[in-house]
XYZ file of C-alpha atoms in Angstrom:
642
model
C -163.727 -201.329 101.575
C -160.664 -202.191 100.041
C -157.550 -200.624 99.428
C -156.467 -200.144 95.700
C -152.756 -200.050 95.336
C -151.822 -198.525 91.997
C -149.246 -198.711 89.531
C -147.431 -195.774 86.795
C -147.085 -197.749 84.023
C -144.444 -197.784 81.258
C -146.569 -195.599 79.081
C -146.606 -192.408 81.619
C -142.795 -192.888 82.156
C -142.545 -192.616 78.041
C -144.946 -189.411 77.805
C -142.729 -187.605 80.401
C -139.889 -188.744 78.535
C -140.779 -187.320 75.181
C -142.450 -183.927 76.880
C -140.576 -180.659 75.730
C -139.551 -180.209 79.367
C -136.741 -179.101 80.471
C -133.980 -182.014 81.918
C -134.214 -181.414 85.239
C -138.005 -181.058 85.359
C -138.068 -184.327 83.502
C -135.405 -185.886 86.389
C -137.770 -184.815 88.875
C -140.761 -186.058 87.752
C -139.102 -189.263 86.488
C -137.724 -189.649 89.818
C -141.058 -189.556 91.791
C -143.011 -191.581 89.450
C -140.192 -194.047 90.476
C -140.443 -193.447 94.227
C -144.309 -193.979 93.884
C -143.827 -197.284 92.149
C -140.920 -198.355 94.521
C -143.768 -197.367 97.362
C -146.571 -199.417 95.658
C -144.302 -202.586 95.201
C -142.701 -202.785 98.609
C -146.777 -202.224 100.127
C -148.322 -205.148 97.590
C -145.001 -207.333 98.497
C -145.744 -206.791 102.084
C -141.821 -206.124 102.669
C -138.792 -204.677 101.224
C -136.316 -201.539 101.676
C -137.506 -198.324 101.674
C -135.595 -195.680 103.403
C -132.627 -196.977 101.413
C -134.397 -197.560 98.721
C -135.518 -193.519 98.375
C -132.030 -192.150 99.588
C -130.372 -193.441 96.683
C -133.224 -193.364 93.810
C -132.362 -189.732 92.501
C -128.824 -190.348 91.898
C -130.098 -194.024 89.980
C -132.595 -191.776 87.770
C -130.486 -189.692 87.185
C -127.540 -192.265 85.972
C -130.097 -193.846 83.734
C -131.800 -191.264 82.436
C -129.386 -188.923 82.038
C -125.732 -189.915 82.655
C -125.340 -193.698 81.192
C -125.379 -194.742 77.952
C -127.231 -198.122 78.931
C -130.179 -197.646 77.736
C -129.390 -196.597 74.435
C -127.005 -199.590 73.559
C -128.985 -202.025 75.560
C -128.212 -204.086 78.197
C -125.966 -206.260 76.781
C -123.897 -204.151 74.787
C -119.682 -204.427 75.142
C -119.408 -200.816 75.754
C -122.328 -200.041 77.433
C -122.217 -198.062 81.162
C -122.707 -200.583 84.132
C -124.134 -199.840 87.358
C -125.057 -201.832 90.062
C -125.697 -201.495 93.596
C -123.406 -203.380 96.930
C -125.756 -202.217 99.798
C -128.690 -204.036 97.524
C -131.271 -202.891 99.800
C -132.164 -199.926 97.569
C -133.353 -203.380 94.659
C -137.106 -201.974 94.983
C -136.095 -198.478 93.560
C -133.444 -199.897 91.365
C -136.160 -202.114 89.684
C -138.295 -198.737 89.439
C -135.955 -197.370 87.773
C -135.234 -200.232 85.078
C -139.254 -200.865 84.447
C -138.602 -197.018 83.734
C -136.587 -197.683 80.486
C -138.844 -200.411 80.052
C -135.796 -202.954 80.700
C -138.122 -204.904 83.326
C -141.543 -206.121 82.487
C -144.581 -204.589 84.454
C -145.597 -208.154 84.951
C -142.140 -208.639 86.678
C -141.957 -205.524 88.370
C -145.037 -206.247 89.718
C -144.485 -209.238 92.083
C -141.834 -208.043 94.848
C -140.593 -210.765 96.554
C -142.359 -213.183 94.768
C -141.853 -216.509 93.021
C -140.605 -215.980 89.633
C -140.642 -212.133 90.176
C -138.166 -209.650 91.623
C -135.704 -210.757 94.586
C -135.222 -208.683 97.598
C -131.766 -208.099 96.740
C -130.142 -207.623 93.630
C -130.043 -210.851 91.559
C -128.737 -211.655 87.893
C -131.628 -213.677 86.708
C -133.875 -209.935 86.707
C -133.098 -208.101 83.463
C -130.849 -205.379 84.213
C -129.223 -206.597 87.278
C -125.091 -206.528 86.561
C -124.225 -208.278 89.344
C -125.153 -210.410 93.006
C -125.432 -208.801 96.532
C -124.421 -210.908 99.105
C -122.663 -209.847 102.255
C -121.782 -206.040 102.385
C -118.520 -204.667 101.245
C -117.933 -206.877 98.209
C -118.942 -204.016 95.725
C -116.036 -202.326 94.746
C -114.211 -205.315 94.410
C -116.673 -206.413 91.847
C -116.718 -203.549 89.781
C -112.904 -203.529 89.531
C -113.486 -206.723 87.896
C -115.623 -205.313 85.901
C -113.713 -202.334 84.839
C -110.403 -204.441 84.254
C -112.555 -206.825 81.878
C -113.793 -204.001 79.837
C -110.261 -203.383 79.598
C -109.068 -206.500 78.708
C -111.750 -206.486 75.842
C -110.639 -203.431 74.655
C -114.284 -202.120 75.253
C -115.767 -198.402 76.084
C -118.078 -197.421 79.074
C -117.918 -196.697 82.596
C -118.088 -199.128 85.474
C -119.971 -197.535 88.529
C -121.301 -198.898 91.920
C -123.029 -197.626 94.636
C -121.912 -198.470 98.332
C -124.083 -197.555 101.560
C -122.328 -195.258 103.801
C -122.871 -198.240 107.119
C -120.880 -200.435 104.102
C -117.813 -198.848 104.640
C -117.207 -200.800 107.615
C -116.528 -203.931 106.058
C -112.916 -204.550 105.846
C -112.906 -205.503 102.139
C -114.002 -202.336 101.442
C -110.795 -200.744 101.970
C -108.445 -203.695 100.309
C -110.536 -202.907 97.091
C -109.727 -198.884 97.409
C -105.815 -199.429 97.417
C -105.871 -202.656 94.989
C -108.195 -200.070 92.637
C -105.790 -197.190 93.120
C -102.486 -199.347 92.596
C -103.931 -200.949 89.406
C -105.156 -197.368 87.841
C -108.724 -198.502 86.984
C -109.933 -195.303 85.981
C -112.909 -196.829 84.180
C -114.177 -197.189 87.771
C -116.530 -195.105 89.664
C -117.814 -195.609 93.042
C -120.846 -194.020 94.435
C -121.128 -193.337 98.334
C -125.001 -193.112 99.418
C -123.942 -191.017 102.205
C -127.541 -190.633 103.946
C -125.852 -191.649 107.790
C -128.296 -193.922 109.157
C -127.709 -197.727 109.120
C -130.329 -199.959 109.911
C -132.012 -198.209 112.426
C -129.347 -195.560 114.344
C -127.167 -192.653 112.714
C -123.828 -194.050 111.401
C -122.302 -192.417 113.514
C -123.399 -193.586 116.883
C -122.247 -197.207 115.105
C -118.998 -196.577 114.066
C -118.244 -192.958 113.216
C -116.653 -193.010 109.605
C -114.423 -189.736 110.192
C -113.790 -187.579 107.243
C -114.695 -190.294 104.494
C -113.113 -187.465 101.636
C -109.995 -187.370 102.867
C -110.081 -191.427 103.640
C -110.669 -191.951 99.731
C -107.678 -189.463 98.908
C -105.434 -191.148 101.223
C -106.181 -194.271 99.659
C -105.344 -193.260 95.962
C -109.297 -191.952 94.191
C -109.969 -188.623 92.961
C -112.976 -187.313 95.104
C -115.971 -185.559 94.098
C -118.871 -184.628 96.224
C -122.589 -183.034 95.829
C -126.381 -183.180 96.853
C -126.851 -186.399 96.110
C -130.855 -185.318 95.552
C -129.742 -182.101 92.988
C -129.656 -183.099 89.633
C -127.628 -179.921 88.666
C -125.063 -180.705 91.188
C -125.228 -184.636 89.911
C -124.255 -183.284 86.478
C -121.667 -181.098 87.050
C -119.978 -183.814 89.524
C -119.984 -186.420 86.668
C -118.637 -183.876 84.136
C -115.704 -183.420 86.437
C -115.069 -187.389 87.111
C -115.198 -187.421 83.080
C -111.920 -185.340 83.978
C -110.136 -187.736 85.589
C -108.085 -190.367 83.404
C -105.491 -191.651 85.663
C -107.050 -192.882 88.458
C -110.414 -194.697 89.960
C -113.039 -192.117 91.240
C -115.742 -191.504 93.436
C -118.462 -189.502 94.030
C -119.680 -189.004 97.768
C -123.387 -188.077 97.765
C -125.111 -186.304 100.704
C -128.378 -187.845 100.859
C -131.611 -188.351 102.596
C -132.864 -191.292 104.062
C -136.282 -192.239 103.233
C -136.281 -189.299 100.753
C -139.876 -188.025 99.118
C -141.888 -189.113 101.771
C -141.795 -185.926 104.289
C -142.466 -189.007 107.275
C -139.751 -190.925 106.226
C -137.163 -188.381 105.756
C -134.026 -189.237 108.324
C -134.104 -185.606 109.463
C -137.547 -185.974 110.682
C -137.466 -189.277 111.882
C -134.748 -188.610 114.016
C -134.738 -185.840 116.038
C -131.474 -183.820 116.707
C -129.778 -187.321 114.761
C -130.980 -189.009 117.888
C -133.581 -191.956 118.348
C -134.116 -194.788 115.994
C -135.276 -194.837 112.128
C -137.838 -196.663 111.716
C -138.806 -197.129 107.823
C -135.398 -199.015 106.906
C -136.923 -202.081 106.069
C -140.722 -203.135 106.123
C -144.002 -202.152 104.263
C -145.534 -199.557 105.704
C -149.234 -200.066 107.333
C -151.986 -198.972 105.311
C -152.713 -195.234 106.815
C -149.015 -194.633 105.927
C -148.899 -196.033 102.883
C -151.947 -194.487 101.556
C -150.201 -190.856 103.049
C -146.909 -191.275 101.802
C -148.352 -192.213 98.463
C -150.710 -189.454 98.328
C -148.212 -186.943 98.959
C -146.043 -188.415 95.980
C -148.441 -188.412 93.629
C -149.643 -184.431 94.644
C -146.559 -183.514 94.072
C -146.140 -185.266 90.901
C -149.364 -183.541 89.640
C -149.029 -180.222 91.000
C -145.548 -180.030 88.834
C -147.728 -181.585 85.802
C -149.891 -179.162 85.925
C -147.113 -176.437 86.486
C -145.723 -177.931 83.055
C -148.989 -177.880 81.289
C -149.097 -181.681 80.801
C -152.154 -183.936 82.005
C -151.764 -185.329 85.451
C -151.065 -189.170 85.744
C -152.968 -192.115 84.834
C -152.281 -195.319 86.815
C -153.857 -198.864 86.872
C -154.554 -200.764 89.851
C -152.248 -203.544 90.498
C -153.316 -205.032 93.426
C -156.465 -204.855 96.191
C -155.956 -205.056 99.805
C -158.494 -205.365 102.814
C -158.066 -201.616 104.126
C -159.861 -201.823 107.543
C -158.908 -205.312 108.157
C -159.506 -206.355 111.914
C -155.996 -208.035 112.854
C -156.137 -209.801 116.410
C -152.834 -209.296 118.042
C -150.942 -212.263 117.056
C -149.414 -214.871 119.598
C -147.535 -216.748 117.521
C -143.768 -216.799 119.526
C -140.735 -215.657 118.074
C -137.025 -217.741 119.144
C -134.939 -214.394 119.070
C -137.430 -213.034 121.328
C -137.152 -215.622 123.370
C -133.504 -215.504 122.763
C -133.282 -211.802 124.006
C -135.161 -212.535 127.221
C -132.699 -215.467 128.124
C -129.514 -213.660 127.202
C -130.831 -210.490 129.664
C -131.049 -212.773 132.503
C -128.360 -214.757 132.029
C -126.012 -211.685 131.750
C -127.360 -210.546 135.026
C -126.283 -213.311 136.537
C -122.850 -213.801 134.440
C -120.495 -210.926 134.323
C -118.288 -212.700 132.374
C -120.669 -212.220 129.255
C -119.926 -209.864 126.809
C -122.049 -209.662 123.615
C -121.031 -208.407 119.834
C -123.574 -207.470 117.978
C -122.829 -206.599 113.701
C -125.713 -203.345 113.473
C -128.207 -206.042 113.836
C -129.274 -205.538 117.539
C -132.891 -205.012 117.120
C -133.278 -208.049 114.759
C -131.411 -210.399 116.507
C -133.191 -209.372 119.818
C -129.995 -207.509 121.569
C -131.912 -204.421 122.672
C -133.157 -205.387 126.261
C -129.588 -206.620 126.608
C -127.694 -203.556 125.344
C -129.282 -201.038 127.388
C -129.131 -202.821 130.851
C -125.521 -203.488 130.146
C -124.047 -201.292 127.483
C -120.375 -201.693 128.739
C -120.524 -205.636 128.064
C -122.397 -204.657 125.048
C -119.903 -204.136 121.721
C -121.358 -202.740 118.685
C -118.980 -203.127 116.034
C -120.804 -202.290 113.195
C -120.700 -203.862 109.910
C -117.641 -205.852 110.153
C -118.109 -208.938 110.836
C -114.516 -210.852 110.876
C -113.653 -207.372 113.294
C -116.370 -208.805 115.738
C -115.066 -212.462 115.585
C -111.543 -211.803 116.129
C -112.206 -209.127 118.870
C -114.391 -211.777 120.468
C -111.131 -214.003 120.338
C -109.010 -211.221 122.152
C -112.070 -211.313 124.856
C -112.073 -215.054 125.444
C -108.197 -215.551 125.810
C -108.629 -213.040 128.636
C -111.400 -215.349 130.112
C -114.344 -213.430 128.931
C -117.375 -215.256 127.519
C -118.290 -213.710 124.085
C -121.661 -214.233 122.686
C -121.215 -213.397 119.099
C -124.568 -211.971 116.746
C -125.064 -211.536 113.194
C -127.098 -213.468 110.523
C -125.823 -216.633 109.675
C -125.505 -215.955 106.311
C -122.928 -213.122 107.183
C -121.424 -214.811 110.392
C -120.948 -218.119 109.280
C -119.285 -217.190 105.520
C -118.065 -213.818 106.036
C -115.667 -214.611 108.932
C -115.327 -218.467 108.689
C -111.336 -217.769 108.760
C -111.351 -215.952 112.003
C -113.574 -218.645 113.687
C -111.736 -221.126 112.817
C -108.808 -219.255 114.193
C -110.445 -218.797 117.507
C -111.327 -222.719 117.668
C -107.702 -223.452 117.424
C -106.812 -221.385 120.724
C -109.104 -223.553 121.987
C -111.126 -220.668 124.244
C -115.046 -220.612 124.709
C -116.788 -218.821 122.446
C -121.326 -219.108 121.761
C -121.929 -218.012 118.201
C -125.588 -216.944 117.363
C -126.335 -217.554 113.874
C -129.917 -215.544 113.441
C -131.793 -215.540 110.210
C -130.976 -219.060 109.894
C -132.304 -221.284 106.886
C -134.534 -220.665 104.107
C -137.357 -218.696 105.667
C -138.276 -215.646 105.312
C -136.798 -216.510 101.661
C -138.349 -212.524 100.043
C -135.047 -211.122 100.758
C -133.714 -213.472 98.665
C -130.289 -215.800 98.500
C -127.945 -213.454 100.004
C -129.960 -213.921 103.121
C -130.952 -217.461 103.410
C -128.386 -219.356 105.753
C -128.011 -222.804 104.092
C -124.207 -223.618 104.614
C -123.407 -222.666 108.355
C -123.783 -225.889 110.050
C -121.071 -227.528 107.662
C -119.188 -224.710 107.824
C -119.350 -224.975 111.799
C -119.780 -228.946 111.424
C -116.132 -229.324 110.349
C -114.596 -227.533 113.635
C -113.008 -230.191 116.108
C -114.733 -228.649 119.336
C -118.221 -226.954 118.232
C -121.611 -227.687 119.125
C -124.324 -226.527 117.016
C -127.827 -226.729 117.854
C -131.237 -224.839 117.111
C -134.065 -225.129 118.841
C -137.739 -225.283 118.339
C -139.219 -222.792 120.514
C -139.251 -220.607 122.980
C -138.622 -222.549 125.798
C -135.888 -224.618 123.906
C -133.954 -221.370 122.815
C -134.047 -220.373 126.854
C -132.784 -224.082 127.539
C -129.675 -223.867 124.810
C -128.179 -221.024 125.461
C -128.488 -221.653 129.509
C -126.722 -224.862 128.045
C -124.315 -223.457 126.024
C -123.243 -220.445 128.798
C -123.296 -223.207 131.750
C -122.617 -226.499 130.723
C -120.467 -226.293 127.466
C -116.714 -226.824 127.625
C -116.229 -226.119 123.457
C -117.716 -223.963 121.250
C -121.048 -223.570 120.383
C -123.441 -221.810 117.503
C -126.906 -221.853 118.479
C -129.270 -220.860 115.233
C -132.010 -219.137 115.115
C -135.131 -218.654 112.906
C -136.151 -214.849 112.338
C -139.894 -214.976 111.916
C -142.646 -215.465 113.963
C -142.930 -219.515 114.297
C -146.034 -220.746 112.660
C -147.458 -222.761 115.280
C -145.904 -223.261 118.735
C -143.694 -226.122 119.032
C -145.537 -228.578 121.625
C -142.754 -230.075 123.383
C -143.465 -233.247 125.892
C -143.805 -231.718 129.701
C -141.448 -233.750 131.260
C -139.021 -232.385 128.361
C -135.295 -231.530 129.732
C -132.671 -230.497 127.042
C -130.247 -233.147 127.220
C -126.851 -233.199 125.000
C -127.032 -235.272 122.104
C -131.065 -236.210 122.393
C -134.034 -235.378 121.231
C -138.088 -235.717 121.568
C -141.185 -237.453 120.091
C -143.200 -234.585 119.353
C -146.060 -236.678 117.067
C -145.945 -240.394 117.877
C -146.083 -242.491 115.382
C -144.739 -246.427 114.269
C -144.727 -246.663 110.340
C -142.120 -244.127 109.410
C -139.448 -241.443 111.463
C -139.179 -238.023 110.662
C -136.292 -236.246 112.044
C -136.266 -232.342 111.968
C -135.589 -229.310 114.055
C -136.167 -225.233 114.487
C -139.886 -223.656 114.142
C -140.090 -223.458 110.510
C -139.308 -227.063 109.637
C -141.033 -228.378 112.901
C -144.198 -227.242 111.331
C -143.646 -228.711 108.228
C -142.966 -232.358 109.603
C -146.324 -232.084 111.644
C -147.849 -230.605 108.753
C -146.931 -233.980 106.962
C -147.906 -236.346 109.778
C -151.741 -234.362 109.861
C -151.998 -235.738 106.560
C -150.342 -239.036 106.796
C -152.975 -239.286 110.068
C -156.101 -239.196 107.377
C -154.544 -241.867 104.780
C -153.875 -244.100 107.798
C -150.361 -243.752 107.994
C -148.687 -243.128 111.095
C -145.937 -240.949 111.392
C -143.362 -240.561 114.166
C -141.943 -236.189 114.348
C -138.981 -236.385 116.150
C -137.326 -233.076 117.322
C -133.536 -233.014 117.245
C -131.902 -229.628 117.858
C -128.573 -231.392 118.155
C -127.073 -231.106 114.639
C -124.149 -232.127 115.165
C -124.030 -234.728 117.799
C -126.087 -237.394 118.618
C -126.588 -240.093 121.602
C -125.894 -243.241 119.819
C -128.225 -244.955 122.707
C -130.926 -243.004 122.224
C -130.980 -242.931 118.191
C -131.204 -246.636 118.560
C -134.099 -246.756 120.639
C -136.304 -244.110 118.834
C -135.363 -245.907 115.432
C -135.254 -249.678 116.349
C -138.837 -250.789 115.754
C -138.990 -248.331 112.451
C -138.327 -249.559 108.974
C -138.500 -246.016 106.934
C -136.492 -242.957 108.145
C -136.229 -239.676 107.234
C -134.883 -236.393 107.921
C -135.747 -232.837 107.282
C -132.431 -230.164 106.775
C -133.735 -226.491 106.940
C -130.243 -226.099 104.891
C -128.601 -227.710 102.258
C -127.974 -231.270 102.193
C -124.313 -231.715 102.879
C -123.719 -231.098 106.647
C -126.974 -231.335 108.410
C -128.627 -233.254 110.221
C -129.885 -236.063 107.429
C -125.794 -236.425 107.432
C -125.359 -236.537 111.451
C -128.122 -239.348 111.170
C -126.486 -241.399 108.472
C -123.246 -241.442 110.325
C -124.926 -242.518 113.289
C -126.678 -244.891 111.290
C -123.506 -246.565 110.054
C -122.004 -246.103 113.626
C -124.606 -248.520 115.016
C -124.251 -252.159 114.836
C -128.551 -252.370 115.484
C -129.334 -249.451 112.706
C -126.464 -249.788 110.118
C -128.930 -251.911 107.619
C -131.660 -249.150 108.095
C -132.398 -246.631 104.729
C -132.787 -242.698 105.942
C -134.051 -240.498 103.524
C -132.578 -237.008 103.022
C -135.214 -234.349 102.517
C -132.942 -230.764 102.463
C -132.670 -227.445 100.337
C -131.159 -229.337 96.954
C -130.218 -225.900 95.108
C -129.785 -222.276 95.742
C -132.340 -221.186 97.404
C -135.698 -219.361 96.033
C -136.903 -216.325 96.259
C -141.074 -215.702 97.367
C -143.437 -216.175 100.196
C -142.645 -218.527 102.802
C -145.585 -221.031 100.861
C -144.368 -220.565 97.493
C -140.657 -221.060 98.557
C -141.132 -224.148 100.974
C -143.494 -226.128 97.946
C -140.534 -225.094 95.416
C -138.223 -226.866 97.351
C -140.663 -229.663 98.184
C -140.531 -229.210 101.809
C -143.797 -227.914 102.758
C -146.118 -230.862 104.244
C -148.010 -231.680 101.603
C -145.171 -232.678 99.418
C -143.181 -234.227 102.133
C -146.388 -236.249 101.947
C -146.137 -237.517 98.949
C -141.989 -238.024 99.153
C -142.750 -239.738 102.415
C -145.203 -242.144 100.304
C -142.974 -242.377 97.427
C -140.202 -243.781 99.378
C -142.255 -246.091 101.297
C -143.715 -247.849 98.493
């Protein structure tokens, strides 16, 4: 049997539309046919946001259908309303919402997460996006922009964006509320989803936000808060920001995570606000999904039906295997790996004290946070807070182990690394989430710049290894051995296929391993995802009768001049594989080593690395984009050997 998952098309959005209804029936209604659709998407895509997703989806209905004029100019009109989100993980009910109007395409809608379909965060190139999410906390600022440019033009229209309550954290949060309130943009309107969970735990139990009213009115805004699920109380809380003339404005909304799906609702989820949430990211399994989307559409009809209107018509946009027999998988993940290491290690180190950015579960922290929760420092979303604390730590002769996604770590608080460096301390930086897979979340995820970033500091190491008994052997490395620096990266997913490295294998500074002999061409890469790729590649080469060497090298940043020379002597064609862009990785560590050597400096090395920003899709679709899946390193490989 198969499971049908179904779609409310454009046409049933219209007819409740035009219904003589009254408003707020019609915001209800509107509203769950939304929530159904954001369900069905984030199910077919196989991931995606939901509990933020449904704790914020009344208030975007509402704005749409209701409070903005965007619609009715269109989306490119001077003095339309703007409104975009900075937490971005509510995109899947933001595109509900816009396919609504009829401002996104079914066809687009459709395909989550997909190659030329919707991103996982909120991205320009989908119609009706205003504006990029990348890391947290850079909404506000944004929209001032926004709002001062309307000025400038001497256009109408409101500028309004919605921040996640854990957002408030970030520390450029609050340089945007006294800039805002200094500058008197009253065109601007912020909008709090104030549903106090973060990624898994209450906001509170990360770092307790305090009377966030009185916050705002210290910094300058004119405050307004309702039920951010009450489309009365929505109404009468934008009338009274229409008020306000001298001054930006926001609207704190009490909210529900995981909202219209009585399972997912924070209050149930977590009992007496305690425990962990567990729909914040994630497509539910199929029992779930077929019960949460049941009870959406029930309700949907029973209030059709109290209305006098015909109950809903849907089409079936996708067909999934719904008693599918899934053996458990073994496939090994690094930052499990990673997690197991760091828990024995820190029972052996006392010195170690780890930072973690409200990431703990996804960068493996757990086992380490509850056997030592007072080396354990969660500092919530914040990352340049983290790094600079871990600074204080490490001048005091502390060893801080620093955790966030790359993407965030690396960037967000390159300044205050760099700062550390200079006092010249100790300091292991985990870069998780690192390169271009899983690439559904889309670009504001992908970590493609951290190794130059961390490349150009004078006394930093950077390595990632392959699998799990290479991620044990770095960061023993890095904690025992290491005089500088380090950043260790590491890839997210489950690795598809086990790394096989040699048995008499010992991680030694600077070199790597054959993994696939070979004698007419080199391929240098490194990490799980891109590991699999390169032996992908040599499979094939094997059956046209050429022979390809996969070298591991999780060094990407320093190599053993020696021991380049000897893997690459006999070898004619080289090549290396970057699971990041192609300035700063290892293709670039090679080539200087290359010139460095008086036996390789007349050698060619081919580049092969992430040559734009980075797709959005399945980890197939994404990898062949970028022509770094095997078969077409296959046919580069061939291309540059002829």
């Amino acid at each position: 049997m198969m499971l049908e998952v179904e779609l409310i098309t454009k046409d049933e959005f219209q007819r409740v539309r035009n219904a003589e209804i009254d408003k707020y029936s019609r915001l209800s209604l509107l509203s769950d046919m939304c929530c159904a659709n954001t369900l069905a998407t984030v199910k077919r895509a196989g991931s995606g946001h939901l509990g933020s997703s449904f704790s914020s989806l009344d208030i975007v209905t509402y704005l749409y259908h209701q409070e903005m004029n965007t619609a009715e100019l269109g989306v490119d009109h001077p003095d339309r309303d703007i409104y975009f989100s900075s937490k971005g993980h509510d995109a899947p009910g933001h595109y509900a919402v816009l396919h609504s109007l009829g401002l996104l395409s079914e066809e687009k809608f459709q395909l989550l997460r997909r190659l030329n379909g919707t991103h996982g965060h909120p991205d320009v190139s989908i119609p009706g996006m205003e504006a990029n999410t990348g890391s947290l906390g850079m909404g506000i600022s944004k929209a001032k922009g926004m709002a001062i440019a309307k000025k400038l033009q001497g256009a109408k229209g409101r500028v309004m964006v919605m921040t996640g309550d854990g957002e408030l954290q970030e520390g450029q949060i609050w340089e945007s509320l006294q800039t805002a309130a200094f500058q008197k943009v009253s065109n601007l309107i912020a909008i709090v989803d104030f549903n106090k969970i973060q990624t898994d735990k209450p906001v509170k139990e990360i770092i307790d936000l305090g009377d966030l009213a009185r916050k705002f009115e210290v910094f300058g805004w004119h405050v307004e808060s309702c039920n951010g699920h009450d489309f009365a109380q929505l109404e009468n809380a934008f009338a009274r920001l229409k008020q306000i003339g001298d001054k930006p404005k926001v609207l704190i909304a009490d909210t529900i995570k995981g909202k219209g799906v009585s399972f997912m609702e924070g209050p149930q989820v977590l009992k007496d606000g305690h425990g962990l949430y567990a729909w914040h990211s994630g497509a539910p399994d199929n029992d779930s999904f077929e019960a949460g989307y049941a009870e959406i559409v029930q309700r949907i009809n029973a209030r059709l039906e109290k209305l006098s209107l015909e109950p809903l018509k849907k089409q079936v946009m996708a067909t999934l295997e719904r008693n599918k027999i899934t053996l458990k998988s073994t496939a090994e993940k690094v930052v499990t790996a990673y997690g197991e290491a760091l828990l024995q290690i820190g029972g052996q180190r006392k010195d170690i004290v780890v930072l973690d950015a409200d990431l703990s579960a996804d960068c493996g922290l757990r086992p380490f946070e509850k056997a030592y929760p007072e080396r354990f420092i969660e500092n919530g979303i914040a990352e340049q807070d983290m790094v600079s604390t871990a600074g204080g730590l490490a001048l005091h002769g502390f060893l801080p182990i620093v955790n966030s996604f790359g993407v965030f770590l690396a960037s967000r608080a390159n300044e205050q690394i760099y700062c550390n460096a200079t006092e010249k301390t100790k300091i292991i930086y985990v870069c998780h989430y690192a390169g271009l897979i899983p690439a559904g979340p889309g670009k504001s995820h992908q970590s493609l710049r951290d190794i130059s970033m961390f490349g150009a500091l004078p006394n930093c190491t950077i390595i990632e290894p392959c699998n799990a008994i290479e991620t044990e052997q770095a960061l023993r490395w890095c904690v025992e051995k290491a005089k500088q620096n380090c950043m260790i990266r590491l890839a997210i997913s489950p690795s598809p296929r086990t790394i096989a490295l040699p048995a008499d294998y010992h991680f030694t500074f600077g070199q790597g391993s054959v993994i696939n002999d070979g004698k007419d061409a080199i391929l240098f890469a490194y990490g799980p995802v891109m590991m699999n790729e390169a032996l992908t590649a040599a499979e094939i080469l094997k059956d046209r009768d050429i022979s390809l060497k996969v070298v591991n090298l999780p060094w990407l940043n320093e190599v053993n001049l020696s021991w380049l020379e000897e893997i690459c002597e006999d070898c004619k064609f080289l090549f290396a594989l970057d699971n990041h862009s192609g300035y700063g990785g290892l293709g670039d560590l090679l080539l200087n080593g290359l010139m460095s050597s008086p036996i390789l400096k007349g050698k060619r090395l081919v580049k092969f690395a992430v040559d734009d920003f980075p797709a959005c899709g399945t980890p197939k679709e994404v990898l062949a984009y970028h022509r770094l899946d095997g078969p077409s390193l296959v046919k580069r490989i061939i291309g540059a050997m002829d």
